[in-house]
Short mmCIF file of C-alpha atoms in Angstrom, two decimals:
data_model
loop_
_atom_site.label_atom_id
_atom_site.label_comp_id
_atom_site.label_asym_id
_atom_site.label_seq_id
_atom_site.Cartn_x
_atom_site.Cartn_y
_atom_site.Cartn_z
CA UNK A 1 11.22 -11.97 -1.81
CA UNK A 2 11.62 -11.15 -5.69
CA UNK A 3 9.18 -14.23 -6.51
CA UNK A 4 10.16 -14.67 -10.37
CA UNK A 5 6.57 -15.29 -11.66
CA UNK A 6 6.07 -11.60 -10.27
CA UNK A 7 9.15 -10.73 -12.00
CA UNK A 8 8.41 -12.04 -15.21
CA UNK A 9 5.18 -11.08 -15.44
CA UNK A 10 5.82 -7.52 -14.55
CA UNK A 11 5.28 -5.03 -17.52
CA UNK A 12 7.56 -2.01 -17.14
CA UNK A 13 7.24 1.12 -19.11
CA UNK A 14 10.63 3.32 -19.85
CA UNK A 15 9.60 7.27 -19.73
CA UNK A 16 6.32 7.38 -18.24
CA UNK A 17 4.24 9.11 -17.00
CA UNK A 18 7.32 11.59 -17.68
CA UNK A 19 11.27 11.12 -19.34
CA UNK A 20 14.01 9.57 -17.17
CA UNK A 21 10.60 7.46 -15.22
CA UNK A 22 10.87 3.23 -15.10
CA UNK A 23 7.14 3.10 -14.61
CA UNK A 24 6.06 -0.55 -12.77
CA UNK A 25 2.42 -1.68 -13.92
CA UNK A 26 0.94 -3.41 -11.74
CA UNK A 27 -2.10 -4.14 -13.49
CA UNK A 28 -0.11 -6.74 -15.55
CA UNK A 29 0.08 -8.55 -12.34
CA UNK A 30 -3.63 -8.45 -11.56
CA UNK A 31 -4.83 -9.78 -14.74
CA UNK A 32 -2.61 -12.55 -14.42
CA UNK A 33 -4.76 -15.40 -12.21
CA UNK A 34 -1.67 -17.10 -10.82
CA UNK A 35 0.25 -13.89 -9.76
CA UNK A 36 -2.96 -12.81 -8.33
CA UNK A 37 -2.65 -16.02 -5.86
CA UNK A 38 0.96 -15.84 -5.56
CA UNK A 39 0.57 -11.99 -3.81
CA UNK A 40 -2.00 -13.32 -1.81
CA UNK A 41 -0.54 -16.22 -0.61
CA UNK A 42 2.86 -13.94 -0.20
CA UNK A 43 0.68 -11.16 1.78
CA UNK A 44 -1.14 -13.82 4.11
CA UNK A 45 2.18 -15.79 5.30
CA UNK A 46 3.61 -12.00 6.16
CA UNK A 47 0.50 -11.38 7.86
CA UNK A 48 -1.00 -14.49 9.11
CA UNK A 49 -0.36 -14.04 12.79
CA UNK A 50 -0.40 -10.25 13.04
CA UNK A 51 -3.59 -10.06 14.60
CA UNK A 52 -4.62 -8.09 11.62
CA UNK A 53 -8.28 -6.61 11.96
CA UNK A 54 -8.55 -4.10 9.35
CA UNK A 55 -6.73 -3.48 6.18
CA UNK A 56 -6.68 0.11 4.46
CA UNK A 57 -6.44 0.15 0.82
CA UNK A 58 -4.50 3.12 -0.75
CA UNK A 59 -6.72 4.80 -4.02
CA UNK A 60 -7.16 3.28 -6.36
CA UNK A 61 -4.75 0.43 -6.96
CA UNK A 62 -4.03 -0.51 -3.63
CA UNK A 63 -8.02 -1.77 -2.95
CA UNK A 64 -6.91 -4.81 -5.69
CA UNK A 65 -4.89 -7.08 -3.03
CA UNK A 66 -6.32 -5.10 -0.28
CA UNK A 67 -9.90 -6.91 -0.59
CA UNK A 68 -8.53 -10.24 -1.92
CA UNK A 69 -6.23 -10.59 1.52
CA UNK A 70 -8.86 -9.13 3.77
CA UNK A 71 -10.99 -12.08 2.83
CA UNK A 72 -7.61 -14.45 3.62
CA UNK A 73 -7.09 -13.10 7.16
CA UNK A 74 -10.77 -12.84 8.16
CA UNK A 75 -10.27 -8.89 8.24
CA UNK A 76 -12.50 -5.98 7.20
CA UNK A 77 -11.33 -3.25 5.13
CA UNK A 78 -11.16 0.42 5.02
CA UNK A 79 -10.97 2.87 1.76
CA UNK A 80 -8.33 5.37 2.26
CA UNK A 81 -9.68 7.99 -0.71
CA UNK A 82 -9.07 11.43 -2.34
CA UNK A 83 -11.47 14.06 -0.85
CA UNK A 84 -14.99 13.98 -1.64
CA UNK A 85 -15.44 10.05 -2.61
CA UNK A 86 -16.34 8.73 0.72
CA UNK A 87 -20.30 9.23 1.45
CA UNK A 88 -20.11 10.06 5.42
CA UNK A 89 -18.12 12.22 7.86
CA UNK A 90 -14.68 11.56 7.12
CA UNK A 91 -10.70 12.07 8.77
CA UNK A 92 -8.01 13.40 6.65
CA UNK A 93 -4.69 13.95 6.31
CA UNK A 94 -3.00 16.52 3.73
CA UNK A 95 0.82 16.13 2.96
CA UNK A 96 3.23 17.67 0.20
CA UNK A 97 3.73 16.06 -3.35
CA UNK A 98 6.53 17.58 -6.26
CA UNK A 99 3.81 19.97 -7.90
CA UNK A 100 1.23 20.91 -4.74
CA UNK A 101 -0.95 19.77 -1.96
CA UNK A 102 -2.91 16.52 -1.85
CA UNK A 103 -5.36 14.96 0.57
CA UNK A 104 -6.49 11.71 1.61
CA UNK A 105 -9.19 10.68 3.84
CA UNK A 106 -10.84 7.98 5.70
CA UNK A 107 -14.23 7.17 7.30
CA UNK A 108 -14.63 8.52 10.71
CA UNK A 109 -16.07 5.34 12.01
CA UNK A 110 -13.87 3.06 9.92
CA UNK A 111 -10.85 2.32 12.70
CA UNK A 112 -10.97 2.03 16.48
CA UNK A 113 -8.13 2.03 19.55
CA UNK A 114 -8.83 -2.16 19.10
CA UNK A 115 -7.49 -2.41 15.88
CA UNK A 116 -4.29 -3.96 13.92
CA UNK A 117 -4.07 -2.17 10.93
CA UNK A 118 -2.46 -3.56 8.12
CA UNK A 119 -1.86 -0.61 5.28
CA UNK A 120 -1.26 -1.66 1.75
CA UNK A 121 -0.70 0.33 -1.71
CA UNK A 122 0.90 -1.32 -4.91
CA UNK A 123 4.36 0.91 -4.83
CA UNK A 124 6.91 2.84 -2.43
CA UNK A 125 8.83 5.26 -4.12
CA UNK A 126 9.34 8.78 -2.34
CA UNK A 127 6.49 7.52 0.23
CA UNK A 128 4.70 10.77 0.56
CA UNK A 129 1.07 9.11 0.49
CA UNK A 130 1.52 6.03 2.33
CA UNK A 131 2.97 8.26 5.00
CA UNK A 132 0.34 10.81 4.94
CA UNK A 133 -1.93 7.44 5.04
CA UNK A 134 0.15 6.16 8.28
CA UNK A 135 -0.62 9.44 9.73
CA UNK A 136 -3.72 9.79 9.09
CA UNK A 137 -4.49 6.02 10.70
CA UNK A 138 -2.47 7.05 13.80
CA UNK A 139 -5.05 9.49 14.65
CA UNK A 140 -7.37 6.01 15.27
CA UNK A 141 -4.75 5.29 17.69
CA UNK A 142 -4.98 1.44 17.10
CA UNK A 143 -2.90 -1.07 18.21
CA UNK A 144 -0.81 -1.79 15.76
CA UNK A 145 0.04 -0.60 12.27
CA UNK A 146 2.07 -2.38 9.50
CA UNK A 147 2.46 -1.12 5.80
CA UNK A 148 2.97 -3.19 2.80
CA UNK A 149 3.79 -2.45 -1.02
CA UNK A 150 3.71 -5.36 -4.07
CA UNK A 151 6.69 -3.30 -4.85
CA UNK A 152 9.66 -1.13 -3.80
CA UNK A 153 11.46 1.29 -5.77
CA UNK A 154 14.77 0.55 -3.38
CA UNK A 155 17.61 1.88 -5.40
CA UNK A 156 15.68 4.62 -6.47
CA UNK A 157 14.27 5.76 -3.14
CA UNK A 158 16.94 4.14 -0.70
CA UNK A 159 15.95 6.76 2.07
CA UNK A 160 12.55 6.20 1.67
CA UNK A 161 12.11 4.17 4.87
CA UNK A 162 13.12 6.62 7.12
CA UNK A 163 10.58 9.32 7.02
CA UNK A 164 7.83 6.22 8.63
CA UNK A 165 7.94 5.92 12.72
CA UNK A 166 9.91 3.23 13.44
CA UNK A 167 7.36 1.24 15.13
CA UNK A 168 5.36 0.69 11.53
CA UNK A 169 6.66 -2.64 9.96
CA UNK A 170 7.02 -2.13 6.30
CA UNK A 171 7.29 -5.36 4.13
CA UNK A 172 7.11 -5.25 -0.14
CA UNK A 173 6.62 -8.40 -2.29
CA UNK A 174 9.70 -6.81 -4.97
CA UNK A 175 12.48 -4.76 -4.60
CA UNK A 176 14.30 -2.83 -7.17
#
């Protein structure tokens, strides 16, 4: 899609968090009220008639467009958190990162077998926590899942679509 207000109002930082790293802020998108609508509007004509009945927001900046398209497609939405955030009995799912272990959970209560769920964080690069996050929804055993990034690190991460089951559609707003 590569919308060019997105483009152009995307602030990109060379060598952080570390050297040799194109970081990709986001956050000059969401303080920016017409790229705000324009992901919306791009998320709901992706997702329009999906069916879509719950949408899981990846920590932390992946709850931004996850509330503002819930409220387009008449869904509800579900926190996917670190451990220890969420208030009741909760599911999780553990995976690998470059330096350790990390965990993300969900409420127990938060997805049923009657659910399409739409998953959505702000970036795919290596994909190690929206898989974990796939996983950890497939234990629901809903209907349906789809997963959708604002953006894709493409070149950098060609392979990165492989490691997800096949049947999860993954969409992102920008490739690079």
């Amino acid at each position: 899609m590569n919308n060019k207000l997105l483009l152009d109002n995307l602030r990109s930082i060379q060598d952080w968090p570390i050297k040799g790293v194109n970081f990709r802020d986001v956050t000059t998108l969401f303080k920016n009220p017409e790229c705000l609508r324009t992901i919306s509007d791009e998320m709901y004509e992706l997702y329009k008639n999906k069916g879509i009945t719950k949408i899981v927001g990846i920590e932390s900046r992946g709850f931004v467009m996850s509330s503002a398209i819930a409220i387009k497609l008449g869904a509800g939405i579900v926190l996917c958190r670190k451990p220890g955030k969420l208030p009741c009995e909760t599911v999780q799912e553990s995976y690998a990162k470059e330096y350790g272990i990390d965990t993300i959970e969900i409420h127990k209560d938060a997805i049923n077998e009657n659910d399409i769920v739409l998953l959505h964080d702000d970036l795919l690069a290596t994909g190690g926590t929206m898989k974990a996050a796939c996983d950890l929804v497939k234990k629901f055993h809903p209907k349906k899942i789809y997963a959708n990034f604002i953006i894709e690190l493409k070149s950098e991460f060609p392979h990165c679509r492989e490691q997800f089951d096949k049947d999860i559609e993954i969409e992102s707003l920008l490739q690079f």
